[in-house]
XYZ file of C-alpha atoms in Angstrom:
503
model
C 29.916 25.826 -18.676
C 28.890 29.018 -16.982
C 28.025 28.887 -13.583
C 24.184 29.781 -13.801
C 24.528 27.240 -16.388
C 25.687 24.708 -14.374
C 23.156 25.694 -11.788
C 20.192 25.418 -14.225
C 21.362 21.971 -14.915
C 21.859 20.976 -11.462
C 18.305 21.938 -10.551
C 16.963 20.189 -13.576
C 18.551 17.238 -12.572
C 17.548 17.542 -9.162
C 14.130 18.196 -10.173
C 13.750 14.880 -12.619
C 14.478 12.654 -9.445
C 11.589 13.980 -7.653
C 8.570 11.871 -7.696
C 6.227 14.466 -5.669
C 2.451 14.162 -4.990
C 0.221 17.100 -4.835
C -2.969 18.550 -3.423
C -6.235 19.015 -5.531
C -7.898 17.291 -8.437
C -6.487 19.464 -11.194
C -2.879 20.067 -12.067
C -1.559 23.086 -10.126
C 0.148 25.855 -11.818
C 3.392 24.727 -9.984
C 3.531 21.120 -11.065
C 3.094 22.094 -14.939
C 5.908 24.600 -14.155
C 8.256 22.088 -12.692
C 7.336 19.223 -15.365
C 8.259 21.906 -18.243
C 11.652 22.610 -16.245
C 12.419 18.920 -15.987
C 10.154 17.339 -13.597
C 9.912 13.348 -14.652
C 7.539 12.121 -12.458
C 4.350 12.517 -10.049
C 2.462 10.740 -7.751
C -1.428 10.543 -7.216
C -3.130 9.764 -3.707
C -6.728 9.661 -2.850
C -6.770 13.716 -2.361
C -6.506 13.764 -6.098
C -9.291 11.517 -7.023
C -13.018 11.915 -7.615
C -13.677 9.755 -10.371
C -12.261 7.702 -12.976
C -13.142 10.372 -15.837
C -11.990 13.169 -13.714
C -8.519 11.286 -13.230
C -8.090 10.527 -16.900
C -8.552 14.232 -17.591
C -6.078 15.113 -15.014
C -3.402 12.860 -16.040
C -3.971 13.924 -19.833
C -3.295 17.454 -18.600
C -0.233 16.417 -16.856
C 0.923 14.715 -19.932
C 0.219 17.769 -22.342
C 3.608 18.764 -21.215
C 5.572 15.658 -20.769
C 4.137 12.389 -22.796
C 6.509 10.223 -21.141
C 5.834 11.757 -17.802
C 5.767 8.893 -15.067
C 2.468 9.119 -13.243
C 2.512 7.087 -10.126
C -0.381 5.756 -7.696
C -0.072 4.046 -4.474
C -2.570 1.355 -5.356
C -2.528 -1.895 -3.623
C -6.198 -2.862 -3.681
C -7.459 -4.089 -0.548
C -6.849 -2.008 2.251
C -4.661 0.368 0.892
C -6.702 2.161 -2.119
C -6.405 5.417 -3.765
C -8.406 4.947 -6.945
C -11.569 3.725 -5.101
C -10.992 5.182 -1.705
C -14.332 7.006 -1.600
C -16.043 3.481 -2.002
C -13.377 0.767 -0.727
C -11.826 -1.239 -2.882
C -13.858 -3.762 -5.311
C -10.989 -6.118 -5.048
C -10.015 -8.140 -2.046
C -5.590 -7.487 -0.900
C -3.037 -9.621 -1.149
C -3.536 -11.695 2.372
C -6.944 -12.899 0.406
C -5.243 -13.637 -2.750
C -2.231 -15.622 -0.963
C -5.254 -17.454 0.887
C -7.063 -18.546 -2.184
C -3.255 -19.255 -3.693
C -4.053 -19.349 -7.260
C -1.745 -17.425 -9.074
C -4.226 -17.203 -12.130
C -6.591 -15.667 -10.189
C -3.997 -13.118 -8.424
C -2.822 -12.445 -12.080
C -6.112 -11.559 -13.322
C -6.903 -9.426 -10.170
C -4.044 -7.477 -11.255
C -4.489 -7.400 -14.803
C -8.269 -5.637 -13.853
C -6.484 -3.438 -11.685
C -3.938 -2.285 -13.951
C -6.839 -2.019 -16.669
C -8.751 0.527 -14.428
C -5.430 2.201 -13.927
C -4.462 2.241 -17.541
C -7.627 3.914 -18.228
C -6.980 6.529 -16.041
C -3.464 7.486 -17.127
C -1.285 6.201 -14.436
C 1.862 4.620 -15.517
C 3.430 3.224 -12.318
C 1.801 1.571 -9.296
C 3.777 1.331 -6.337
C 2.489 -2.432 -5.899
C 2.729 -5.441 -5.041
C 3.780 -5.458 -1.062
C 6.584 -8.222 -1.561
C 7.068 -8.573 1.897
C 6.543 -11.463 3.956
C 4.643 -10.780 7.213
C 6.270 -13.060 9.395
C 5.681 -11.016 12.530
C 1.561 -10.840 13.348
C 2.471 -7.946 15.550
C 3.707 -5.986 12.468
C 1.708 -2.714 12.514
C 2.274 -1.498 8.864
C 2.241 -4.432 6.655
C -0.426 -7.318 8.130
C -2.861 -8.267 4.871
C -0.983 -6.112 2.550
C 1.558 -9.097 2.536
C 0.569 -12.328 0.535
C 1.407 -14.202 3.972
C 3.803 -15.674 6.162
C 5.378 -18.219 3.766
C 8.103 -17.091 1.389
C 7.254 -19.338 -1.421
C 3.595 -18.000 -0.933
C 4.691 -14.491 -1.392
C 7.295 -15.191 -3.809
C 4.912 -16.629 -6.535
C 2.000 -14.077 -5.905
C 4.516 -11.388 -6.290
C 5.259 -12.810 -9.715
C 2.005 -13.458 -10.395
C 0.787 -10.152 -9.585
C 3.661 -8.077 -11.583
C 2.831 -9.933 -14.780
C -0.984 -9.288 -14.544
C -0.434 -5.835 -14.062
C 2.238 -5.113 -16.754
C -0.377 -7.151 -18.885
C -2.522 -4.491 -18.631
C -0.007 -1.768 -19.553
C 0.833 -0.561 -15.803
C 4.324 -0.965 -14.513
C 4.871 -2.547 -10.916
C 6.978 -1.508 -7.930
C 7.963 -4.401 -5.751
C 8.151 -3.311 -2.082
C 9.410 -2.434 0.397
C 12.975 -3.420 -0.185
C 14.842 -5.541 1.343
C 11.503 -6.945 3.363
C 9.396 -4.965 5.797
C 7.355 -8.163 7.087
C 9.315 -8.868 10.083
C 9.177 -5.795 12.356
C 7.165 -4.085 15.183
C 7.376 -0.653 14.667
C 5.741 1.723 11.968
C 8.182 3.403 9.989
C 5.654 6.541 9.174
C 6.726 7.344 12.754
C 10.219 5.553 13.659
C 12.878 3.356 12.776
C 12.200 -0.071 12.504
C 14.704 -3.119 12.990
C 14.702 -6.237 11.252
C 17.652 -8.269 13.550
C 17.591 -11.016 11.448
C 21.272 -12.632 10.292
C 21.960 -12.517 6.398
C 21.084 -16.476 6.080
C 17.616 -15.915 7.695
C 17.361 -12.795 5.378
C 18.106 -14.445 2.211
C 15.793 -17.537 3.154
C 12.597 -15.368 4.486
C 12.831 -12.243 2.853
C 14.451 -11.766 -0.273
C 12.924 -14.723 -2.353
C 9.992 -12.670 -3.635
C 12.191 -9.878 -4.749
C 14.232 -12.380 -6.558
C 10.497 -13.715 -7.810
C 9.857 -10.087 -8.705
C 13.056 -9.736 -10.902
C 12.435 -13.068 -12.832
C 8.917 -11.890 -13.308
C 10.177 -8.524 -15.410
C 9.798 -5.671 -12.399
C 11.490 -2.716 -13.412
C 11.019 -0.573 -10.466
C 11.794 -1.901 -6.378
C 10.479 0.606 -3.704
C 13.188 0.828 -0.888
C 11.795 0.186 2.783
C 12.897 2.821 5.598
C 14.155 -0.141 8.235
C 17.659 -0.623 9.345
C 18.794 -4.018 8.704
C 22.309 -4.481 10.722
C 22.908 -7.431 9.083
C 24.028 -5.825 6.413
C 24.274 -1.996 7.590
C 24.101 -1.086 11.296
C 24.300 2.536 11.220
C 21.798 3.648 8.048
C 18.430 2.177 7.042
C 17.849 0.589 3.673
C 16.851 3.503 1.828
C 19.837 5.559 3.076
C 21.855 2.104 2.640
C 24.527 1.967 -0.546
C 25.451 -1.585 1.073
C 21.636 -2.749 0.633
C 20.816 -0.599 -2.354
C 23.889 -1.176 -4.407
C 25.468 -4.020 -3.361
C 22.607 -6.316 -2.517
C 19.827 -4.895 -4.686
C 22.181 -3.888 -7.292
C 25.187 -6.402 -7.309
C 24.087 -9.539 -5.652
C 20.407 -9.477 -6.777
C 21.264 -8.172 -10.362
C 18.672 -5.664 -10.313
C 19.633 -2.877 -12.965
C 16.047 -0.764 -12.940
C 14.383 2.259 -11.000
C 14.888 2.144 -7.580
C 12.332 4.289 -5.804
C 12.242 5.293 -2.219
C 9.261 4.972 0.206
C 7.963 8.434 0.878
C 11.105 10.072 2.009
C 8.720 12.481 4.693
C 8.259 9.374 7.080
C 9.806 9.482 10.046
C 12.103 6.610 10.190
C 14.609 8.803 7.844
C 13.332 12.461 8.255
C 13.373 12.211 11.471
C 17.112 12.085 12.212
C 17.822 13.807 9.076
C 15.514 16.206 7.828
C 13.305 15.780 4.781
C 16.092 17.471 2.660
C 19.102 15.609 4.307
C 17.040 12.219 3.897
C 17.025 12.848 0.299
C 20.188 13.630 -0.633
C 21.405 10.527 1.457
C 19.136 8.318 -0.169
C 20.257 9.496 -3.712
C 23.553 9.237 -2.871
C 23.246 5.547 -1.497
C 21.533 4.390 -4.813
C 18.002 5.778 -4.555
C 16.828 6.746 -8.276
C 13.311 8.482 -7.761
C 12.430 10.097 -4.379
C 8.527 9.736 -3.364
C 7.443 12.473 -1.383
C 3.839 14.118 -0.892
C 1.873 11.242 0.741
C 1.819 13.819 3.631
C 4.145 16.571 2.333
C 2.635 18.009 -0.490
C 3.272 21.629 -1.051
C 5.345 23.425 -3.534
C 7.515 24.066 -1.002
C 8.487 20.703 -0.614
C 9.048 20.172 -4.043
C 11.659 23.522 -3.811
C 13.124 22.058 -0.498
C 14.059 18.750 -2.120
C 15.410 20.457 -5.251
C 17.638 22.849 -3.266
C 19.266 20.290 -1.327
C 19.973 18.010 -3.967
C 21.067 20.673 -6.046
C 23.248 22.190 -3.006
C 24.553 18.866 -1.901
C 26.047 18.544 -5.302
C 27.974 21.963 -5.032
C 28.917 21.062 -1.569
C 30.391 17.609 -2.426
C 28.028 15.974 -0.305
C 26.351 14.384 -3.633
C 28.252 13.353 -6.443
C 27.053 15.074 -9.471
C 27.675 11.865 -11.526
C 25.261 9.752 -9.277
C 22.788 12.596 -9.647
C 23.235 12.297 -13.322
C 23.001 8.468 -13.259
C 19.658 8.741 -11.282
C 18.118 11.067 -14.035
C 19.143 8.648 -16.392
C 17.423 5.514 -14.723
C 14.467 7.951 -14.231
C 14.399 8.870 -18.298
C 15.128 5.004 -19.336
C 12.212 3.801 -16.736
C 9.635 6.558 -18.343
C 10.387 5.514 -21.549
C 10.321 1.938 -21.103
C 6.981 2.761 -19.194
C 5.506 4.520 -21.907
C 6.135 1.573 -24.279
C 4.312 -0.654 -21.774
C 1.396 1.285 -22.100
C 1.134 1.901 -25.630
C 1.142 -1.970 -25.726
C -1.654 -2.746 -23.753
C -4.844 -3.572 -25.265
C -7.081 -0.672 -23.574
C -9.811 -3.393 -22.461
C -12.090 -2.332 -19.817
C -11.896 -3.430 -16.211
C -14.034 -6.336 -15.162
C -15.796 -5.060 -12.031
C -16.619 -8.881 -11.445
C -13.331 -10.545 -10.623
C -12.659 -8.674 -7.372
C -15.684 -9.991 -5.665
C -14.791 -13.579 -7.117
C -11.783 -13.459 -5.472
C -13.096 -12.138 -2.438
C -15.405 -15.066 -1.695
C -12.850 -17.010 -2.593
C -10.743 -15.852 0.013
C -13.457 -16.330 3.251
C -12.857 -18.978 5.517
C -15.302 -20.331 8.365
C -14.985 -21.869 11.788
C -17.496 -23.017 14.146
C -20.966 -24.618 13.917
C -21.515 -22.715 10.669
C -24.682 -24.854 9.290
C -26.497 -24.108 12.719
C -25.779 -20.289 12.567
C -25.762 -19.338 8.723
C -27.669 -17.867 7.130
C -29.029 -15.424 9.544
C -32.971 -15.570 9.836
C -33.557 -12.184 10.900
C -31.678 -8.633 10.806
C -28.919 -8.431 13.027
C -27.591 -5.917 15.158
C -23.794 -5.360 13.978
C -21.046 -3.820 16.283
C -17.900 -2.941 14.205
C -14.723 -2.343 16.717
C -12.876 -0.135 14.795
C -8.758 0.424 15.395
C -6.902 3.447 14.325
C -5.324 2.663 10.937
C -1.808 3.323 10.075
C -0.897 6.197 7.410
C -0.600 3.345 4.418
C -4.369 3.144 4.654
C -6.729 6.405 3.949
C -8.506 6.627 7.367
C -11.761 7.843 5.439
C -11.651 4.756 3.329
C -15.118 2.642 3.902
C -14.744 -1.163 5.511
C -16.986 -3.208 7.114
C -20.098 -5.538 6.922
C -23.017 -3.685 8.520
C -23.946 -1.769 5.208
C -23.569 -4.468 2.864
C -25.560 -6.522 5.159
C -27.922 -4.119 5.343
C -28.761 -4.093 1.764
C -29.347 -7.792 1.624
C -31.448 -8.074 5.499
C -33.544 -4.392 5.428
C -33.842 -3.594 9.338
C -29.972 -4.260 10.160
C -28.832 -2.063 12.786
C -25.302 -1.044 13.547
C -22.911 0.829 15.924
C -19.149 1.411 15.573
C -16.925 1.414 18.884
C -13.396 2.654 19.389
C -10.874 2.064 21.916
C -11.738 5.914 23.045
C -15.387 4.678 23.564
C -14.796 2.317 26.029
C -13.113 4.899 28.421
C -16.454 6.480 28.935
C -18.072 6.066 32.216
C -21.145 4.550 30.798
C -21.225 0.883 29.941
C -20.657 1.249 26.024
C -20.976 -2.528 25.363
C -24.159 -2.766 27.644
C -26.069 -0.179 26.114
C -24.953 0.235 22.385
C -23.423 -3.003 21.675
C -25.635 -5.681 23.874
C -29.097 -4.048 24.401
C -30.051 -3.286 20.740
C -28.792 -7.060 20.054
C -31.687 -8.307 22.318
C -34.018 -10.891 20.506
C -32.042 -10.920 17.378
C -28.809 -11.815 16.011
C -25.247 -10.079 17.265
C -22.625 -9.700 14.394
C -19.295 -8.442 15.725
C -16.911 -7.125 13.361
C -13.182 -7.059 14.208
C -9.987 -6.000 12.304
C -6.617 -7.301 13.668
C -8.260 -7.956 17.086
C -5.239 -10.299 18.116
C -3.020 -7.253 17.814
C -5.099 -4.562 19.554
C -5.878 -5.646 23.340
C -8.790 -3.335 23.804
C -10.410 -5.400 20.675
C -9.670 -8.507 21.977
C -11.152 -7.674 25.630
C -14.189 -6.255 24.257
C -14.752 -9.237 21.899
C -14.319 -11.791 24.837
C -16.933 -9.738 26.686
C -19.461 -9.530 23.938
C -19.250 -13.367 23.406
C -19.200 -14.300 26.718
C -22.409 -12.432 26.879
C -23.546 -13.660 23.611
C -22.322 -17.033 22.962
C -24.635 -17.474 19.744
C -22.483 -13.969 18.344
C -20.907 -14.281 15.059
C -17.565 -13.201 14.212
C -16.310 -11.581 11.204
C -12.363 -11.049 11.307
C -11.363 -8.638 8.690
C -7.534 -8.506 9.442
C -5.273 -11.013 10.172
C -7.250 -14.236 11.414
C -6.048 -15.579 14.965
C -7.737 -17.615 17.728
C -9.764 -14.475 19.563
C -13.063 -15.967 19.952
C -12.786 -19.666 20.449
C -16.203 -21.474 20.055
C -17.586 -18.967 17.965
C -19.123 -19.032 14.407
C -16.417 -17.152 12.609
C -15.942 -15.552 9.394
C -12.412 -14.764 8.370
C -12.323 -12.275 5.058
C -8.379 -11.512 5.327
C -8.889 -8.088 4.551
C -11.144 -4.874 4.839
C -11.924 -4.136 1.353
C -15.390 -3.491 0.103
C -15.374 -6.652 -1.743
C -14.449 -8.626 1.294
C -17.225 -7.065 3.223
C -19.614 -7.561 0.433
C -18.562 -11.742 0.469
C -19.053 -11.598 4.277
C -22.227 -10.003 4.000
C -23.637 -12.745 1.218
C -22.614 -15.557 3.551
C -24.261 -14.068 6.540
C -27.549 -13.354 4.810
C -27.714 -16.172 2.445
C -28.275 -13.904 -0.652
C -25.768 -12.282 -3.488
């Protein structure tokens, strides 16, 4: 083979293992050119989505270049939604489903989501999160997990995958080998999971075994250091974890996808190109990129980095070719899955049913609910991690206002409490004089400022009703509390129904 032909073939192989995002609601010219040149996958984010009809047109245009193109989306439902990022998810997330603990309901919610994604032209969903959230201080998983019990997470991981597959959309279990017992957000730095192999086998791996038993054909690696298996490299870059553990020990022969390669945990030490090369060398088959770095220049950089690494000897050509084959095999399998689906429309009610069933109440509920007058709602708003689109609506005030006209509300952020005036007095307590007060929190136990503000508000108003939309915790002892187990729109509506006594 001539040098130029070999160079072109390397570039085609490199392109085929990328799963890039892009900017815009229409297919950019560079993406269409790359598909013609060998790009086999793309990924959609909220910036690409205006309406289901628009997404369907977008995916049809992309597939006009390659009918087997893998079109992925990072759609977990609940707090992490792309397809409904403008309105908030009409389905609760994993923790709510795990709290109900009805696998038939979990499968039905996943199938409902799958039907919506299928109609939009999506073939791969980066979900479910199969992590066991055993560390309540985890800043990036939390309500995205089905719970803290490996058995609960395992059975709902399997049910979710089977439900999604039944609608013709491929699932992707993440974040292998388990991102639940860390205290660092891998978007910014490298988390460490310091458990021994026996504990990892008992706590973190069972949901992934359940995913394989349910027929999952894609697994996403996590950007976390697991010294029990590899003290030097995070899972995404570790052959010991991806090949020896996932492929050899667990027997997975499907597609290994990286978590977003631009995340600080891997790109910080190695650069985005270096991280991609090390990931493929370790056993990753598809490089996800574009949550943050969605420019054509990033795709070029990664293509060149992979091709150049083969030339330099840093990446075996056989490994790159093997990855390309796995992408092609997955594309063929997922296309068949899509064709076999019925194409039934989504059921816009099942998510609200699930959210209602996930509610848990505490305190003297009969004396306090339903409200007898429009309340003042104080929503304490934390900064969210990058997995959660910051513009996605959440809360209780809007759905409550629709049921109790005259409801007023204010949002308080941590920086507001640094102001010289008494923000809680002027914006939270004073407007609630003579009327009910509802305080909405999101992971209050994890945020010291929120816990303090909540304590101040419930001390001043012991009759305040607290709605916790994150991980439940004992931050307001004695108060009437509603736990939604997630901050989706469906969960907010379910809480508002209880508060107002009106559906």
